[in-house]
Amino acid sequence: MAERRALALGAAAGAIVALPLMLALTDRHLADASPALVLSTAAGTLAASALAIQPLLARRRRIARHQLLGSVVLCLVLIHVGALFVESPGDAWFALSPDGPTRARMALIATIALFGVVALGALRPRLPLKAGTWRLLHAYLALVVIALGIGHAVLTDGALDDAGTTVLLVLGAVGLLGVPAAHVARARRERSAGDAS
Amino acid sequence: MRRPWLLGLLLALVTVGIVAALVDSEVSGTGAENVGESGPERTVTTQSPAQEPAVERAPRRCKAIASNPGGTNNYIPDAPTRDSLGSGFVITGLVRSADGCRPLEGVRVQVWLATQTGGEQDNGTSVRTGADGRYRIETDPTVPQFGEPNIHVGYDDDEYGEVFIRRVVDLDDERAVVDLTLARRG
């Protein structure tokens, strides 16, 4: 039973990663695009998929994988942004400037929150924070990253429009609902452990 | 958690700050209004002051257009003159003088945009206005290289003050209309 469930979850995670990436890479907007733009799109799409998976890993207490995937998301976002600077430095600086479009501001705030959430995860043993405070901060920053990261992708015209937009909204919903679900699951586990003792 | 209300207040303030930062931004970037059109191209006749009824009037003055942020992105000076940059999308506009609101003939306007055939640095041209003060250049449709299809129109010759305009269009638009009202230098 547990094996079958793990298999189904693995298949779901595979679909979460593969479907958006396939949609993006086969979209007509990337048909004649430069390698930098293709790389940037692929990295951004994979990061969006990973954001949906992260709360699921936390819920199942796969902490090592959760931490590893968090670092991978950060690397993917840096590759996404770096490739945009290769594609067009002027447009990239403009996007990050105070005059940039809303979607770029969302991405900027999401990236700052991503640095925060990854740092919280990496430094947890060394931070003078109570467990409840740490969890609240981590969950808050994770929600900011998911909401604004997916919002950025939805507002961006290009490889993930139409069906791609629907897929992004589903990824966002899975991620945003996954955060409180992971906390409810942890509270239940702690309660049942308390009852057992 | 010793003071949960303090943390709650802090996170509420951060949330308000994030919302304010987003509300404060413009969807397509500062001053980048959507100038896209689709459907049949409009035929516009421009009435010159000579054709207007001869009545006594105060000197007319039109507000000069101002550059907007991002207008110079990927600008390469002195773009070569080309007959077209492809087909399927038209960029057009009326160039007038701020002083007198007259259509300006023979003014060089530079246009650049990203299309399927290349980025903004590869797709630029200089085009001159006709006797009616209008310029027109046909190009391949613009593509969303940076998240939204956008076009650039600039003027930086000697007679009038330079302007660099960044505007956006929708993916299915067939035209963009960018009018320029130029003020004399000095």
PDB file of C-alpha atoms in Angstrom, chain A:
ATOM      1  CA  MET A   1       0.000   0.000   0.000  1.00  0.00           C
ATOM      2  CA  ALA A   2       2.739   2.434   1.067  1.00  0.00           C
ATOM      3  CA  GLU A   3       4.812   1.414  -1.937  1.00  0.00           C
ATOM      4  CA  ARG A   4       1.919   2.067  -4.313  1.00  0.00           C
ATOM      5  CA  ARG A   5       1.336   5.457  -2.720  1.00  0.00           C
ATOM      6  CA  ALA A   6       4.999   6.378  -3.028  1.00  0.00           C
ATOM      7  CA  LEU A   7       4.894   5.315  -6.684  1.00  0.00           C
ATOM      8  CA  ALA A   8       1.800   7.472  -7.330  1.00  0.00           C
ATOM      9  CA  LEU A   9       3.408  10.462  -5.614  1.00  0.00           C
ATOM     10  CA  GLY A  10       6.587   9.948  -7.633  1.00  0.00           C
ATOM     11  CA  ALA A  11       4.546   9.855 -10.839  1.00  0.00           C
ATOM     12  CA  ALA A  12       2.700  13.028  -9.813  1.00  0.00           C
ATOM     13  CA  ALA A  13       5.996  14.777  -9.074  1.00  0.00           C
ATOM     14  CA  GLY A  14       7.342  13.623 -12.442  1.00  0.00           C
ATOM     15  CA  ALA A  15       4.280  15.043 -14.187  1.00  0.00           C
ATOM     16  CA  ILE A  16       4.617  18.325 -12.279  1.00  0.00           C
ATOM     17  CA  VAL A  17       8.169  18.646 -13.598  1.00  0.00           C
ATOM     18  CA  ALA A  18       7.735  17.247 -17.116  1.00  0.00           C
ATOM     19  CA  LEU A  19       4.430  18.752 -18.271  1.00  0.00           C
ATOM     20  CA  PRO A  20       5.240  22.481 -17.895  1.00  0.00           C
ATOM     21  CA  LEU A  21       8.754  21.961 -19.263  1.00  0.00           C
ATOM     22  CA  MET A  22       7.418  20.097 -22.301  1.00  0.00           C
ATOM     23  CA  LEU A  23       4.768  22.771 -22.920  1.00  0.00           C
ATOM     24  CA  ALA A  24       7.347  25.555 -22.676  1.00  0.00           C
ATOM     25  CA  LEU A  25      10.035  23.965 -24.826  1.00  0.00           C
ATOM     26  CA  THR A  26       7.612  23.018 -27.607  1.00  0.00           C
ATOM     27  CA  ASP A  27       5.899  26.409 -27.693  1.00  0.00           C
ATOM     28  CA  ARG A  28       6.172  28.399 -30.914  1.00  0.00           C
ATOM     29  CA  HIS A  29       7.622  31.366 -29.042  1.00  0.00           C
ATOM     30  CA  LEU A  30      10.828  29.464 -28.481  1.00  0.00           C
ATOM     31  CA  ALA A  31      11.016  28.149 -32.069  1.00  0.00           C
ATOM     32  CA  ASP A  32      13.608  30.716 -33.183  1.00  0.00           C
ATOM     33  CA  ALA A  33      14.690  31.894 -29.752  1.00  0.00           C
ATOM     34  CA  SER A  34      18.341  32.231 -28.741  1.00  0.00           C
ATOM     35  CA  PRO A  35      19.939  29.528 -26.552  1.00  0.00           C
ATOM     36  CA  ALA A  36      20.008  32.035 -23.661  1.00  0.00           C
ATOM     37  CA  LEU A  37      16.248  32.611 -23.853  1.00  0.00           C
ATOM     38  CA  VAL A  38      15.568  28.847 -24.107  1.00  0.00           C
ATOM     39  CA  LEU A  39      17.813  28.216 -21.086  1.00  0.00           C
ATOM     40  CA  SER A  40      16.179  31.016 -19.123  1.00  0.00           C
ATOM     41  CA  THR A  41      12.690  29.732 -19.894  1.00  0.00           C
ATOM     42  CA  ALA A  42      13.597  26.135 -19.052  1.00  0.00           C
ATOM     43  CA  ALA A  43      15.199  27.148 -15.741  1.00  0.00           C
ATOM     44  CA  GLY A  44      12.245  29.347 -14.776  1.00  0.00           C
ATOM     45  CA  THR A  45       9.758  26.611 -15.670  1.00  0.00           C
ATOM     46  CA  LEU A  46      11.618  23.979 -13.651  1.00  0.00           C
ATOM     47  CA  ALA A  47      11.770  26.374 -10.701  1.00  0.00           C
ATOM     48  CA  ALA A  48       7.980  26.885 -10.886  1.00  0.00           C
ATOM     49  CA  SER A  49       7.455  23.100 -10.858  1.00  0.00           C
ATOM     50  CA  ALA A  50       9.805  22.669  -7.922  1.00  0.00           C
ATOM     51  CA  LEU A  51       7.883  25.295  -5.926  1.00  0.00           C
ATOM     52  CA  ALA A  52       4.793  23.081  -6.145  1.00  0.00           C
ATOM     53  CA  ILE A  53       6.729  20.010  -5.005  1.00  0.00           C
ATOM     54  CA  GLN A  54       8.517  21.616  -2.040  1.00  0.00           C
ATOM     55  CA  PRO A  55       5.549  21.667   0.395  1.00  0.00           C
ATOM     56  CA  LEU A  56       4.734  18.057  -0.551  1.00  0.00           C
ATOM     57  CA  LEU A  57       8.256  17.012   0.460  1.00  0.00           C
ATOM     58  CA  ALA A  58       7.960  18.958   3.718  1.00  0.00           C
ATOM     59  CA  ARG A  59       4.620  17.309   4.436  1.00  0.00           C
ATOM     60  CA  ARG A  60       6.140  13.857   3.963  1.00  0.00           C
ATOM     61  CA  ARG A  61       9.114  14.843   6.141  1.00  0.00           C
ATOM     62  CA  ARG A  62      11.599  14.370   3.314  1.00  0.00           C
ATOM     63  CA  ILE A  63      13.678  17.148   4.837  1.00  0.00           C
ATOM     64  CA  ALA A  64      16.992  16.324   3.161  1.00  0.00           C
ATOM     65  CA  ARG A  65      15.321  16.293  -0.260  1.00  0.00           C
ATOM     66  CA  HIS A  66      13.353  19.429   0.659  1.00  0.00           C
ATOM     67  CA  GLN A  67      16.604  21.246   1.502  1.00  0.00           C
ATOM     68  CA  LEU A  68      18.336  19.961  -1.626  1.00  0.00           C
ATOM     69  CA  LEU A  69      15.439  21.003  -3.858  1.00  0.00           C
ATOM     70  CA  GLY A  70      15.375  24.427  -2.168  1.00  0.00           C
ATOM     71  CA  SER A  71      19.012  24.933  -3.175  1.00  0.00           C
ATOM     72  CA  VAL A  72      18.213  23.682  -6.674  1.00  0.00           C
ATOM     73  CA  VAL A  73      15.355  26.224  -6.973  1.00  0.00           C
ATOM     74  CA  LEU A  74      17.736  29.009  -5.964  1.00  0.00           C
ATOM     75  CA  CYS A  75      20.275  27.859  -8.588  1.00  0.00           C
ATOM     76  CA  LEU A  76      17.530  27.633 -11.240  1.00  0.00           C
ATOM     77  CA  VAL A  77      16.366  31.173 -10.476  1.00  0.00           C
ATOM     78  CA  LEU A  78      19.949  32.468 -10.703  1.00  0.00           C
ATOM     79  CA  ILE A  79      20.379  30.674 -14.055  1.00  0.00           C
ATOM     80  CA  HIS A  80      17.014  32.134 -15.212  1.00  0.00           C
ATOM     81  CA  VAL A  81      18.096  35.673 -14.349  1.00  0.00           C
ATOM     82  CA  GLY A  82      21.691  35.213 -15.545  1.00  0.00           C
ATOM     83  CA  ALA A  83      20.505  33.969 -18.944  1.00  0.00           C
ATOM     84  CA  LEU A  84      18.261  37.024 -19.263  1.00  0.00           C
ATOM     85  CA  PHE A  85      21.300  39.239 -18.659  1.00  0.00           C
ATOM     86  CA  VAL A  86      23.103  37.351 -21.438  1.00  0.00           C
ATOM     87  CA  GLU A  87      20.055  37.747 -23.702  1.00  0.00           C
ATOM     88  CA  SER A  88      19.778  41.500 -23.208  1.00  0.00           C
ATOM     89  CA  PRO A  89      21.580  43.306 -20.364  1.00  0.00           C
ATOM     90  CA  GLY A  90      19.695  46.561 -20.992  1.00  0.00           C
ATOM     91  CA  ASP A  91      16.281  44.913 -20.736  1.00  0.00           C
ATOM     92  CA  ALA A  92      17.377  42.889 -17.709  1.00  0.00           C
ATOM     93  CA  TRP A  93      18.568  45.989 -15.798  1.00  0.00           C
ATOM     94  CA  PHE A  94      15.411  47.828 -16.813  1.00  0.00           C
ATOM     95  CA  ALA A  95      13.251  44.952 -15.539  1.00  0.00           C
ATOM     96  CA  LEU A  96      14.975  45.150 -12.149  1.00  0.00           C
ATOM     97  CA  SER A  97      14.761  48.945 -11.969  1.00  0.00           C
ATOM     98  CA  PRO A  98      11.988  50.860 -10.148  1.00  0.00           C
ATOM     99  CA  ASP A  99      10.464  51.532 -13.603  1.00  0.00           C
ATOM    100  CA  GLY A 100      10.236  47.844 -14.490  1.00  0.00           C
ATOM    101  CA  PRO A 101       6.908  46.133 -15.128  1.00  0.00           C
ATOM    102  CA  THR A 102       4.802  44.589 -12.350  1.00  0.00           C
ATOM    103  CA  ARG A 103       5.764  41.026 -13.353  1.00  0.00           C
ATOM    104  CA  ALA A 104       9.462  41.884 -12.904  1.00  0.00           C
ATOM    105  CA  ARG A 105       8.817  43.471  -9.505  1.00  0.00           C
ATOM    106  CA  MET A 106       6.993  40.300  -8.475  1.00  0.00           C
ATOM    107  CA  ALA A 107      10.004  38.262  -9.575  1.00  0.00           C
ATOM    108  CA  LEU A 108      12.404  40.520  -7.686  1.00  0.00           C
ATOM    109  CA  ILE A 109      10.439  40.288  -4.426  1.00  0.00           C
ATOM    110  CA  ALA A 110      10.015  36.517  -4.881  1.00  0.00           C
ATOM    111  CA  THR A 111      13.774  36.128  -5.378  1.00  0.00           C
ATOM    112  CA  ILE A 112      14.570  38.112  -2.225  1.00  0.00           C
ATOM    113  CA  ALA A 113      12.079  35.953  -0.309  1.00  0.00           C
ATOM    114  CA  LEU A 114      13.658  32.840  -1.864  1.00  0.00           C
ATOM    115  CA  PHE A 115      17.081  33.850  -0.543  1.00  0.00           C
ATOM    116  CA  GLY A 116      15.428  34.330   2.855  1.00  0.00           C
ATOM    117  CA  VAL A 117      13.630  31.004   2.915  1.00  0.00           C
ATOM    118  CA  VAL A 118      16.729  29.073   1.763  1.00  0.00           C
ATOM    119  CA  ALA A 119      18.883  30.875   4.341  1.00  0.00           C
ATOM    120  CA  LEU A 120      16.361  30.058   7.075  1.00  0.00           C
ATOM    121  CA  GLY A 121      16.511  26.401   6.060  1.00  0.00           C
ATOM    122  CA  ALA A 122      20.294  26.253   5.872  1.00  0.00           C
ATOM    123  CA  LEU A 123      20.922  28.179   9.114  1.00  0.00           C
ATOM    124  CA  ARG A 124      18.159  26.698  11.245  1.00  0.00           C
ATOM    125  CA  PRO A 125      20.432  25.045  13.846  1.00  0.00           C
ATOM    126  CA  ARG A 126      22.423  28.237  14.285  1.00  0.00           C
ATOM    127  CA  LEU A 127      19.556  30.715  14.449  1.00  0.00           C
ATOM    128  CA  PRO A 128      18.385  31.873  17.884  1.00  0.00           C
ATOM    129  CA  LEU A 129      14.733  31.310  16.931  1.00  0.00           C
ATOM    130  CA  LYS A 130      12.104  29.249  18.681  1.00  0.00           C
ATOM    131  CA  ALA A 131      10.699  26.404  16.574  1.00  0.00           C
ATOM    132  CA  GLY A 132       7.304  28.096  16.186  1.00  0.00           C
ATOM    133  CA  THR A 133       8.848  31.400  15.108  1.00  0.00           C
ATOM    134  CA  TRP A 134      11.128  29.670  12.617  1.00  0.00           C
ATOM    135  CA  ARG A 135       8.222  27.698  11.147  1.00  0.00           C
ATOM    136  CA  LEU A 136       6.045  30.781  10.775  1.00  0.00           C
ATOM    137  CA  LEU A 137       8.822  32.777   9.066  1.00  0.00           C
ATOM    138  CA  HIS A 138       9.711  29.855   6.792  1.00  0.00           C
ATOM    139  CA  ALA A 139       6.064  29.291   5.819  1.00  0.00           C
ATOM    140  CA  TYR A 140       5.446  33.017   5.255  1.00  0.00           C
ATOM    141  CA  LEU A 141       8.466  33.424   2.978  1.00  0.00           C
ATOM    142  CA  ALA A 142       7.567  30.210   1.139  1.00  0.00           C
ATOM    143  CA  LEU A 143       4.067  31.566   0.458  1.00  0.00           C
ATOM    144  CA  VAL A 144       5.553  34.830  -0.831  1.00  0.00           C
ATOM    145  CA  VAL A 145       7.933  32.931  -3.128  1.00  0.00           C
ATOM    146  CA  ILE A 146       5.171  30.709  -4.533  1.00  0.00           C
ATOM    147  CA  ALA A 147       2.530  33.438  -4.935  1.00  0.00           C
ATOM    148  CA  LEU A 148       4.816  36.003  -6.545  1.00  0.00           C
ATOM    149  CA  GLY A 149       6.978  33.509  -8.449  1.00  0.00           C
ATOM    150  CA  ILE A 150       3.971  31.863 -10.087  1.00  0.00           C
ATOM    151  CA  GLY A 151       2.285  35.281 -10.474  1.00  0.00           C
ATOM    152  CA  HIS A 152       5.384  36.472 -12.352  1.00  0.00           C
ATOM    153  CA  ALA A 153       5.197  33.459 -14.670  1.00  0.00           C
ATOM    154  CA  VAL A 154       1.464  33.937 -15.314  1.00  0.00           C
ATOM    155  CA  LEU A 155       1.891  37.624 -16.208  1.00  0.00           C
ATOM    156  CA  THR A 156       4.816  36.853 -18.519  1.00  0.00           C
ATOM    157  CA  ASP A 157       3.839  36.453 -22.173  1.00  0.00           C
ATOM    158  CA  GLY A 158       5.696  33.791 -24.062  1.00  0.00           C
ATOM    159  CA  ALA A 159       6.226  30.071 -23.767  1.00  0.00           C
ATOM    160  CA  LEU A 160       3.625  29.354 -21.064  1.00  0.00           C
ATOM    161  CA  ASP A 161       0.432  31.014 -22.306  1.00  0.00           C
ATOM    162  CA  ASP A 162      -3.043  29.440 -22.751  1.00  0.00           C
ATOM    163  CA  ALA A 163      -2.671  25.818 -21.523  1.00  0.00           C
ATOM    164  CA  GLY A 164       0.593  26.879 -19.940  1.00  0.00           C
ATOM    165  CA  THR A 165      -1.224  29.504 -17.858  1.00  0.00           C
ATOM    166  CA  THR A 166      -3.640  26.859 -16.570  1.00  0.00           C
ATOM    167  CA  VAL A 167      -0.731  24.587 -15.664  1.00  0.00           C
ATOM    168  CA  LEU A 168       0.989  27.465 -13.835  1.00  0.00           C
ATOM    169  CA  LEU A 169      -2.182  28.259 -11.873  1.00  0.00           C
ATOM    170  CA  VAL A 170      -2.472  24.597 -10.854  1.00  0.00           C
ATOM    171  CA  LEU A 171       1.188  24.597  -9.763  1.00  0.00           C
ATOM    172  CA  GLY A 172       0.542  27.745  -7.742  1.00  0.00           C
ATOM    173  CA  ALA A 173      -2.568  26.283  -6.106  1.00  0.00           C
ATOM    174  CA  VAL A 174      -0.741  23.030  -5.239  1.00  0.00           C
ATOM    175  CA  GLY A 175       2.132  25.004  -3.733  1.00  0.00           C
ATOM    176  CA  LEU A 176       0.020  27.529  -1.821  1.00  0.00           C
ATOM    177  CA  LEU A 177      -2.335  24.878  -0.406  1.00  0.00           C
ATOM    178  CA  GLY A 178       0.616  22.598   0.290  1.00  0.00           C
ATOM    179  CA  VAL A 179       2.167  24.986   2.822  1.00  0.00           C
ATOM    180  CA  PRO A 180      -0.723  24.965   5.350  1.00  0.00           C
ATOM    181  CA  ALA A 181      -1.315  21.273   4.593  1.00  0.00           C
ATOM    182  CA  ALA A 182       2.284  20.498   5.609  1.00  0.00           C
ATOM    183  CA  HIS A 183       1.766  22.394   8.872  1.00  0.00           C
ATOM    184  CA  VAL A 184      -1.516  20.612   9.612  1.00  0.00           C
ATOM    185  CA  ALA A 185       0.175  17.255   8.959  1.00  0.00           C
ATOM    186  CA  ARG A 186       3.032  18.167  11.329  1.00  0.00           C
ATOM    187  CA  ALA A 187       0.578  19.286  14.053  1.00  0.00           C
ATOM    188  CA  ARG A 188      -1.322  15.991  13.694  1.00  0.00           C
ATOM    189  CA  ARG A 189       1.885  13.997  13.942  1.00  0.00           C
ATOM    190  CA  GLU A 190       2.917  15.877  17.079  1.00  0.00           C
ATOM    191  CA  ARG A 191      -0.545  15.409  18.617  1.00  0.00           C
ATOM    192  CA  SER A 192      -0.606  11.683  17.973  1.00  0.00           C
ATOM    193  CA  ALA A 193       2.941  11.347  19.308  1.00  0.00           C
ATOM    194  CA  GLY A 194       1.790  13.214  22.449  1.00  0.00           C
ATOM    195  CA  ASP A 195      -1.249  10.930  22.811  1.00  0.00           C
ATOM    196  CA  ALA A 196       0.917   7.836  22.403  1.00  0.00           C
ATOM    197  CA  SER A 197       3.263   8.933  25.182  1.00  0.00           C
TER     198      SER A 197
END
